[in-house]
Amino acid sequence: NAGVMQNPRHLVRRRGQEARLRCSPMKGHSHVYWYRQLPEEGLKFMVYLQKENIIDESGMPKERFSAEFPKEGPSILRIQQVVRGDSAAYFCASSPKEGNQPQHFGDGTRLSIL
Amino acid sequence: GDSVTQMEGPVTLSEEAFLTINCTYTATGYPSLFWYVQYPGEGLQLLLKATKADDKGSNKGFEATYRKETTSFHLEKGSVQVSDSAVYFCALIRGSRLTFGEGTQLTVNP
């Protein structure tokens, strides 16, 4: 019974490069959420997606960040032209339906910017 | 907007001590409330939940009661173990969006 799978677990990029973070939801879950955890802080909502649709991206920075959840394959969080301030742990969660449902989290991708 | 406030940490206890981690929230309506636990290097695991006023969530000896009158959801455990050492997050959900508190680091010493 595989849980939410994220890869890579650790990602190192130099300033100006692109970072791609992947998330495969739990089997049977069609709702995906991305959260960011900055050092010594709680998690902050970034974006909520269903298959092929972005439902709520109000937590996403306006520039350089994008997310998708294609019909086939994992959800992707993409950060272009990374800067030091992007260093954080990025967590993906999934749920079987929307609403006040518990979300199940992956182990996260720890992004470090040199 | 919605917000969650947790007691500041870190919290250090001896094994078998009583644990309370305070959590209060600000929100319109009656959101569902959760406690999540994060072990080092891992993601968040759902610990317990409550969906309406006066509900008590419980799991693994942990309990929390949804108090509408005080807008609180304090986490308690009667006797902590070393294996309970982790970061605990209180959260509420609205429209599929979780809002978390800042987290409370708990260390339990043998």
GROMACS .gro file of N, CA, C and O in nm, chain B residues 58-110:
model
  212
  172SER      N    1  -0.840   1.086   1.903
  172SER     CA    2  -0.744   1.012   1.985
  172SER      C    3  -0.671   0.910   1.899
  172SER      O    4  -0.727   0.854   1.804
  173ASN      N    5  -0.545   0.886   1.935
  173ASN     CA    6  -0.464   0.789   1.864
  173ASN      C    7  -0.334   0.771   1.940
  173ASN      O    8  -0.271   0.868   1.983
  174LYS      N    9  -0.290   0.648   1.958
  174LYS     CA   10  -0.162   0.615   2.019
  174LYS      C   11  -0.145   0.681   2.156
  174LYS      O   12  -0.033   0.718   2.195
  175GLY      N   13  -0.251   0.697   2.230
  175GLY     CA   14  -0.243   0.757   2.363
  175GLY      C   15  -0.255   0.908   2.363
  175GLY      O   16  -0.266   0.969   2.469
  176PHE      N   17  -0.253   0.970   2.246
  176PHE     CA   18  -0.270   1.115   2.234
  176PHE      C   19  -0.420   1.147   2.221
  176PHE      O   20  -0.495   1.071   2.162
  177GLU      N   21  -0.458   1.262   2.277
  177GLU     CA   22  -0.597   1.307   2.267
  177GLU      C   23  -0.600   1.457   2.245
  177GLU      O   24  -0.509   1.530   2.288
  178ALA      N   25  -0.707   1.503   2.178
  178ALA     CA   26  -0.732   1.646   2.165
  178ALA      C   27  -0.881   1.666   2.147
  178ALA      O   28  -0.945   1.589   2.075
  179THR      N   29  -0.936   1.768   2.212
  179THR     CA   30  -1.079   1.795   2.205
  179THR      C   31  -1.104   1.929   2.137
  179THR      O   32  -1.041   2.030   2.172
  180TYR      N   33  -1.194   1.931   2.043
  180TYR     CA   34  -1.232   2.049   1.967
  180TYR      C   35  -1.319   2.137   2.057
  180TYR      O   36  -1.434   2.104   2.085
  181ARG      N   37  -1.264   2.249   2.103
  181ARG     CA   38  -1.335   2.340   2.192
  181ARG      C   39  -1.372   2.466   2.115
  181ARG      O   40  -1.288   2.552   2.089
  182LYS      N   41  -1.499   2.475   2.081
  182LYS     CA   42  -1.545   2.591   2.004
  182LYS      C   43  -1.540   2.719   2.088
  182LYS      O   44  -1.504   2.826   2.039
  183GLU      N   45  -1.577   2.708   2.216
  183GLU     CA   46  -1.587   2.828   2.300
  183GLU      C   47  -1.453   2.895   2.324
  183GLU      O   48  -1.446   3.016   2.342
  184THR      N   49  -1.347   2.815   2.325
  184THR     CA   50  -1.213   2.871   2.345
  184THR      C   51  -1.130   2.865   2.217
  184THR      O   52  -1.012   2.901   2.219
  185THR      N   53  -1.189   2.822   2.109
  185THR     CA   54  -1.120   2.801   1.979
  185THR      C   55  -0.985   2.733   2.001
  185THR      O   56  -0.880   2.782   1.958
  186SER      N   57  -0.988   2.620   2.069
  186SER     CA   58  -0.865   2.549   2.102
  186SER      C   59  -0.874   2.402   2.065
  186SER      O   60  -0.983   2.346   2.048
  187PHE      N   61  -0.755   2.342   2.053
  187PHE     CA   62  -0.745   2.200   2.018
  187PHE      C   63  -0.614   2.149   2.078
  187PHE      O   64  -0.523   2.108   2.010
  188HIS      N   65  -0.605   2.152   2.209
  188HIS     CA   66  -0.481   2.119   2.279
  188HIS      C   67  -0.453   1.969   2.273
  188HIS      O   68  -0.543   1.887   2.295
  189LEU      N   69  -0.326   1.936   2.250
  189LEU     CA   70  -0.284   1.796   2.243
  189LEU      C   71  -0.236   1.750   2.379
  189LEU      O   72  -0.157   1.820   2.444
  190GLU      N   73  -0.279   1.630   2.422
  190GLU     CA   74  -0.239   1.577   2.552
  190GLU      C   75  -0.202   1.430   2.540
  190GLU      O   76  -0.255   1.358   2.456
  191LYS      N   77  -0.110   1.390   2.628
  191LYS     CA   78  -0.079   1.248   2.642
  191LYS      C   79  -0.039   1.226   2.788
  191LYS      O   80   0.040   1.302   2.843
  192GLY      N   81  -0.092   1.121   2.846
  192GLY     CA   82  -0.072   1.100   2.988
  192GLY      C   83   0.067   1.055   3.027
  192GLY      O   84   0.115   1.086   3.137
  193SER      N   85   0.135   0.983   2.938
  193SER     CA   86   0.266   0.928   2.971
  193SER      C   87   0.348   0.916   2.843
  193SER      O   88   0.327   0.825   2.762
  194VAL      N   89   0.441   1.009   2.824
  194VAL     CA   90   0.516   1.012   2.699
  194VAL      C   91   0.631   0.910   2.701
  194VAL      O   92   0.681   0.872   2.808
  195GLN      N   93   0.671   0.870   2.582
  195GLN     CA   94   0.782   0.778   2.564
  195GLN      C   95   0.891   0.845   2.481
  195GLN      O   96   0.864   0.943   2.410
  196VAL      N   97   1.010   0.788   2.489
  196VAL     CA   98   1.121   0.844   2.411
  196VAL      C   99   1.086   0.848   2.263
  196VAL      O  100   1.121   0.942   2.191
  197SER      N  101   1.013   0.748   2.218
  197SER     CA  102   0.975   0.739   2.076
  197SER      C  103   0.876   0.847   2.033
  197SER      O  104   0.850   0.862   1.913
  198ASP      N  105   0.823   0.922   2.127
  198ASP     CA  106   0.732   1.034   2.093
  198ASP      C  107   0.809   1.160   2.054
  198ASP      O  108   0.747   1.259   2.013
  199SER      N  109   0.939   1.158   2.067
  199SER     CA  110   1.020   1.273   2.030
  199SER      C  111   1.002   1.304   1.882
  199SER      O  112   1.029   1.220   1.796
  200ALA      N  113   0.955   1.425   1.852
  200ALA     CA  114   0.923   1.463   1.715
  200ALA      C  115   0.876   1.609   1.717
  200ALA      O  116   0.873   1.672   1.823
  201VAL      N  117   0.838   1.659   1.600
  201VAL     CA  118   0.775   1.791   1.591
  201VAL      C  119   0.626   1.771   1.568
  201VAL      O  120   0.587   1.692   1.482
  202TYR      N  121   0.545   1.843   1.643
  202TYR     CA  122   0.400   1.829   1.637
  202TYR      C  123   0.339   1.956   1.579
  202TYR      O  124   0.371   2.066   1.623
  203PHE      N  125   0.251   1.937   1.481
  203PHE     CA  126   0.187   2.049   1.413
  203PHE      C  127   0.036   2.042   1.430
  203PHE      O  128  -0.026   1.939   1.402
  204CYS      N  129  -0.021   2.152   1.474
  204CYS     CA  130  -0.166   2.168   1.477
  204CYS      C  131  -0.208   2.232   1.345
  204CYS      O  132  -0.134   2.315   1.289
  205ALA      N  133  -0.324   2.193   1.292
  205ALA     CA  134  -0.366   2.246   1.163
  205ALA      C  135  -0.517   2.249   1.153
  205ALA      O  136  -0.587   2.173   1.219
  206LEU      N  137  -0.567   2.340   1.069
  206LEU     CA  138  -0.708   2.342   1.033
  206LEU      C  139  -0.720   2.334   0.883
  206LEU      O  140  -0.625   2.366   0.810
  207ILE      N  141  -0.834   2.294   0.835
  207ILE     CA  142  -0.853   2.282   0.691
  207ILE      C  143  -0.978   2.359   0.650
  207ILE      O  144  -1.081   2.357   0.718
  208ARG      N  145  -0.964   2.430   0.539
  208ARG     CA  146  -1.076   2.500   0.478
  208ARG      C  147  -1.060   2.491   0.327
  208ARG      O  148  -0.955   2.528   0.274
  209GLY      N  149  -1.162   2.443   0.262
  209GLY     CA  150  -1.158   2.435   0.116
  209GLY      C  151  -1.040   2.357   0.063
  209GLY      O  152  -0.981   2.394  -0.037
  210SER      N  153  -1.004   2.250   0.129
  210SER     CA  154  -0.892   2.163   0.088
  210SER      C  155  -0.755   2.224   0.116
  210SER      O  156  -0.654   2.169   0.073
  211ARG      N  157  -0.750   2.333   0.185
  211ARG     CA  158  -0.623   2.400   0.213
  211ARG      C  159  -0.594   2.392   0.362
  211ARG      O  160  -0.671   2.443   0.445
  212LEU      N  161  -0.481   2.327   0.397
  212LEU     CA  162  -0.440   2.317   0.536
  212LEU      C  163  -0.363   2.442   0.578
  212LEU      O  164  -0.276   2.489   0.505
  213THR      N  165  -0.396   2.491   0.697
  213THR     CA  166  -0.319   2.599   0.759
  213THR      C  167  -0.256   2.542   0.885
  213THR      O  168  -0.326   2.490   0.971
  214PHE      N  169  -0.124   2.552   0.894
  214PHE     CA  170  -0.050   2.491   1.004
  214PHE      C  171  -0.004   2.594   1.106
  214PHE      O  172   0.023   2.710   1.072
  215GLY      N  173   0.012   2.546   1.229
  215GLY     CA  174   0.086   2.622   1.327
  215GLY      C  175   0.235   2.607   1.300
  215GLY      O  176   0.277   2.537   1.207
  216GLU      N  177   0.315   2.674   1.382
  216GLU     CA  178   0.459   2.676   1.358
  216GLU      C  179   0.530   2.548   1.398
  216GLU      O  180   0.646   2.528   1.367
  217GLY      N  181   0.459   2.461   1.469
  217GLY     CA  182   0.521   2.337   1.511
  217GLY      C  183   0.583   2.348   1.650
  217GLY      O  184   0.633   2.455   1.688
  218THR      N  185   0.578   2.239   1.725
  218THR     CA  186   0.639   2.233   1.858
  218THR      C  187   0.730   2.112   1.864
  218THR      O  188   0.685   1.999   1.843
  219GLN      N  189   0.857   2.139   1.890
  219GLN     CA  190   0.956   2.030   1.901
  219GLN      C  191   0.945   1.968   2.039
  219GLN      O  192   0.957   2.038   2.140
  220LEU      N  193   0.923   1.837   2.044
  220LEU     CA  194   0.916   1.763   2.169
  220LEU      C  195   1.035   1.668   2.178
  220LEU      O  196   1.060   1.590   2.085
  221THR      N  197   1.107   1.675   2.289
  221THR     CA  198   1.215   1.581   2.317
  221THR      C  199   1.182   1.511   2.448
  221THR      O  200   1.156   1.577   2.549
  222VAL      N  201   1.183   1.378   2.444
  222VAL     CA  202   1.157   1.299   2.564
  222VAL      C  203   1.284   1.225   2.600
  222VAL      O  204   1.338   1.148   2.520
  223ASN      N  205   1.333   1.249   2.721
  223ASN     CA  206   1.456   1.186   2.769
  223ASN      C  207   1.425   1.063   2.853
  223ASN      O  208   1.327   1.062   2.928
  224PRO      N  209   1.512   0.961   2.842
  224PRO     CA  210   1.489   0.839   2.922
  224PRO      C  211   1.505   0.867   3.071
  224PRO      O  212   1.572   0.961   3.112
   0.00000   0.00000   0.00000
